[in-house]
Short mmCIF file of C-alpha atoms in Angstrom, two decimals:
data_model
loop_
_atom_site.label_atom_id
_atom_site.label_comp_id
_atom_site.label_asym_id
_atom_site.label_seq_id
_atom_site.Cartn_x
_atom_site.Cartn_y
_atom_site.Cartn_z
CA UNK A 1 174.03 13.74 138.91
CA UNK A 2 174.38 9.98 136.50
CA UNK A 3 170.62 10.17 137.78
CA UNK A 4 169.90 13.15 136.17
CA UNK A 5 170.68 12.55 132.18
CA UNK A 6 168.74 9.53 132.19
CA UNK A 7 165.83 11.70 133.21
CA UNK A 8 167.69 14.79 131.36
CA UNK A 9 167.18 12.75 128.25
CA UNK A 10 163.64 11.73 128.95
CA UNK A 11 162.71 15.16 129.60
CA UNK A 12 164.16 16.31 126.01
CA UNK A 13 163.05 13.16 123.88
CA UNK A 14 158.82 13.95 125.71
CA UNK A 15 159.50 17.54 124.23
CA UNK A 16 161.52 16.91 121.48
CA UNK A 17 158.04 14.69 120.23
CA UNK A 18 155.46 16.75 122.15
CA UNK A 19 157.04 20.07 119.45
CA UNK A 20 156.87 17.34 116.36
CA UNK A 21 152.89 16.78 117.30
CA UNK A 22 152.68 20.86 117.57
CA UNK A 23 154.11 21.32 114.35
CA UNK A 24 151.75 18.52 112.82
CA UNK A 25 148.55 20.03 114.48
CA UNK A 26 148.85 23.58 114.31
CA UNK A 27 148.56 23.68 110.59
CA UNK A 28 146.36 22.20 110.07
CA UNK A 29 144.05 23.58 113.17
CA UNK A 30 140.96 24.02 111.45
CA UNK A 31 140.73 20.12 110.42
CA UNK A 32 138.00 17.98 112.69
CA UNK A 33 140.96 16.49 114.27
CA UNK A 34 142.81 20.10 114.86
CA UNK A 35 139.97 21.40 116.80
CA UNK A 36 140.35 18.02 118.78
CA UNK A 37 144.31 18.20 119.37
CA UNK A 38 144.44 21.76 119.40
CA UNK A 39 143.49 21.69 123.57
CA UNK A 40 146.62 19.99 124.38
CA UNK A 41 148.86 21.90 121.76
CA UNK A 42 147.32 25.54 121.78
CA UNK A 43 148.34 27.02 124.64
CA UNK A 44 152.43 26.17 123.38
CA UNK A 45 152.25 26.95 120.26
CA UNK A 46 150.48 30.16 121.07
CA UNK A 47 153.65 30.23 123.24
CA UNK A 48 156.35 29.82 120.46
CA UNK A 49 153.86 30.98 117.33
CA UNK A 50 152.80 27.82 115.85
CA UNK A 51 149.75 28.74 115.63
CA UNK A 52 149.32 30.03 111.90
CA UNK A 53 147.13 28.02 109.72
CA UNK A 54 148.58 26.06 106.07
CA UNK A 55 146.20 24.81 104.99
CA UNK A 56 147.95 21.62 103.64
CA UNK A 57 145.34 18.95 104.06
CA UNK A 58 142.56 18.35 101.10
CA UNK A 59 139.16 21.02 101.97
CA UNK A 60 136.29 18.49 102.49
CA UNK A 61 134.43 16.70 100.38
CA UNK A 62 132.95 18.10 97.16
CA UNK A 63 128.56 17.76 97.57
CA UNK A 64 127.53 14.95 95.10
CA UNK A 65 125.63 16.78 92.84
CA UNK A 66 123.24 15.45 89.29
CA UNK A 67 120.75 16.56 87.19
CA UNK A 68 117.02 15.08 87.22
CA UNK A 69 115.61 14.32 84.59
CA UNK A 70 112.17 13.82 83.90
CA UNK A 71 110.93 12.14 81.13
CA UNK A 72 107.05 12.72 79.38
CA UNK A 73 105.47 11.07 76.90
CA UNK A 74 102.46 11.92 75.18
CA UNK A 75 99.22 10.28 74.99
CA UNK A 76 98.84 6.95 74.00
CA UNK A 77 96.48 6.36 70.92
CA UNK A 78 93.70 5.33 73.66
CA UNK A 79 93.74 7.79 76.02
CA UNK A 80 96.16 6.40 78.16
CA UNK A 81 99.79 8.08 79.73
CA UNK A 82 102.77 6.35 79.70
CA UNK A 83 104.35 6.80 83.03
CA UNK A 84 107.30 9.10 82.97
CA UNK A 85 110.77 7.71 82.92
CA UNK A 86 112.35 9.62 86.17
CA UNK A 87 116.63 9.61 85.21
CA UNK A 88 119.50 10.90 86.62
CA UNK A 89 122.89 12.38 84.51
CA UNK A 90 125.17 12.12 84.85
CA UNK A 91 123.49 7.45 83.54
CA UNK A 92 123.68 5.71 85.81
CA UNK A 93 127.05 2.21 84.64
CA UNK A 94 123.68 0.48 84.42
CA UNK A 95 121.26 3.46 81.60
CA UNK A 96 124.32 4.31 79.91
CA UNK A 97 126.91 2.85 76.29
CA UNK A 98 129.97 4.79 77.07
CA UNK A 99 132.46 3.64 78.15
CA UNK A 100 133.73 4.86 81.86
CA UNK A 101 136.46 6.87 80.71
CA UNK A 102 134.38 9.05 79.82
CA UNK A 103 132.51 9.88 83.67
CA UNK A 104 134.11 12.89 85.09
CA UNK A 105 133.75 14.09 81.01
CA UNK A 106 129.59 13.03 82.03
CA UNK A 107 130.26 15.10 85.03
CA UNK A 108 131.98 17.70 83.59
CA UNK A 109 129.20 18.18 81.56
CA UNK A 110 126.49 18.14 83.79
CA UNK A 111 128.39 21.25 85.90
CA UNK A 112 129.17 23.49 83.47
CA UNK A 113 124.86 23.04 81.77
CA UNK A 114 123.95 23.74 85.51
CA UNK A 115 125.67 27.45 85.16
CA UNK A 116 123.07 28.39 83.02
CA UNK A 117 119.58 27.38 83.08
CA UNK A 118 119.80 28.81 79.25
CA UNK A 119 121.98 26.05 79.24
CA UNK A 120 119.71 22.98 80.17
CA UNK A 121 116.46 24.31 77.72
CA UNK A 122 118.75 25.59 74.41
CA UNK A 123 121.65 22.42 73.89
CA UNK A 124 121.52 19.55 76.81
CA UNK A 125 117.46 19.51 76.82
CA UNK A 126 117.41 18.83 72.96
CA UNK A 127 120.07 16.19 73.75
CA UNK A 128 118.06 14.09 75.52
CA UNK A 129 115.59 15.31 73.65
CA UNK A 130 116.87 12.85 70.75
CA UNK A 131 118.19 9.96 73.34
CA UNK A 132 114.44 9.60 74.18
CA UNK A 133 113.29 9.94 70.73
CA UNK A 134 109.54 9.11 72.17
CA UNK A 135 109.72 12.01 74.81
CA UNK A 136 107.29 14.66 74.53
CA UNK A 137 108.74 17.24 77.16
CA UNK A 138 111.50 17.01 79.36
CA UNK A 139 111.71 18.19 82.42
CA UNK A 140 115.31 18.69 84.66
CA UNK A 141 116.00 20.18 88.34
CA UNK A 142 120.32 20.46 89.38
CA UNK A 143 120.00 18.27 92.56
CA UNK A 144 123.00 18.56 95.52
CA UNK A 145 123.14 16.05 97.82
CA UNK A 146 124.84 17.99 101.12
CA UNK A 147 126.90 16.08 103.04
CA UNK A 148 127.11 16.48 106.84
CA UNK A 149 129.68 18.51 108.94
CA UNK A 150 132.67 15.86 109.77
CA UNK A 151 132.10 17.27 113.65
CA UNK A 152 127.84 16.61 113.97
CA UNK A 153 128.53 12.85 111.49
CA UNK A 154 130.43 12.21 114.72
CA UNK A 155 128.62 13.36 116.89
CA UNK A 156 126.09 11.54 115.80
CA UNK A 157 127.01 8.13 114.63
CA UNK A 158 124.26 6.38 115.36
CA UNK A 159 122.50 8.21 112.32
CA UNK A 160 122.72 7.00 109.09
CA UNK A 161 124.47 9.85 106.99
CA UNK A 162 122.12 9.33 104.09
CA UNK A 163 119.42 11.10 106.36
CA UNK A 164 121.67 13.26 107.96
CA UNK A 165 121.88 14.74 104.31
CA UNK A 166 119.94 17.25 102.11
CA UNK A 167 119.06 17.35 98.43
CA UNK A 168 119.37 21.12 97.45
CA UNK A 169 117.64 22.07 94.61
CA UNK A 170 118.51 24.66 92.29
CA UNK A 171 118.28 25.03 88.78
CA UNK A 172 115.43 23.76 86.86
CA UNK A 173 114.45 23.59 82.76
CA UNK A 174 111.81 22.29 80.93
CA UNK A 175 112.12 21.77 77.37
CA UNK A 176 109.26 20.69 74.48
CA UNK A 177 111.22 17.77 72.80
CA UNK A 178 109.15 18.91 69.27
CA UNK A 179 109.86 22.02 68.93
CA UNK A 180 113.19 23.66 67.70
CA UNK A 181 115.77 24.28 70.33
CA UNK A 182 118.00 27.76 69.05
CA UNK A 183 121.52 27.55 70.33
CA UNK A 184 122.07 31.72 68.87
CA UNK A 185 120.64 32.64 72.47
CA UNK A 186 123.83 31.59 74.10
#
């Protein structure tokens, strides 16, 4: 009987640790770790009712997005064309004149503008024309860099993450800088 007590304590301790692990893993079975560990905890969790998801961990990260801006310049007096300036909004840290505290505002403005392409043409385009006073026209395009799923990134660990991402194009607009914008149409 004396040898049975330590064995029961060890088995009870193992069961408690296993139960706690199942409680921690199974509510978030949609995560990468949950999918990997569910083969060990799934059958037990299904029997005792621990298989209900709570989704209490953070979701997948948002896809990086930006506005690709092409500033087109008019023909010079000698008939030569000036190379268009290709940049992105929000501007890179080195290009912008605003302090970095306003970075979140730039992202919010960009997201708000791309929700309706009319805003790009009638509000954001004229603002960009003021930022580049020599411009003849400005082309804007909303670009979304899709991130691969975690499972795909883990299975293809030898491939660079940037090579697995894809660019998706969404809203597109062009504005002529010498024509007046009409914000009242919004």
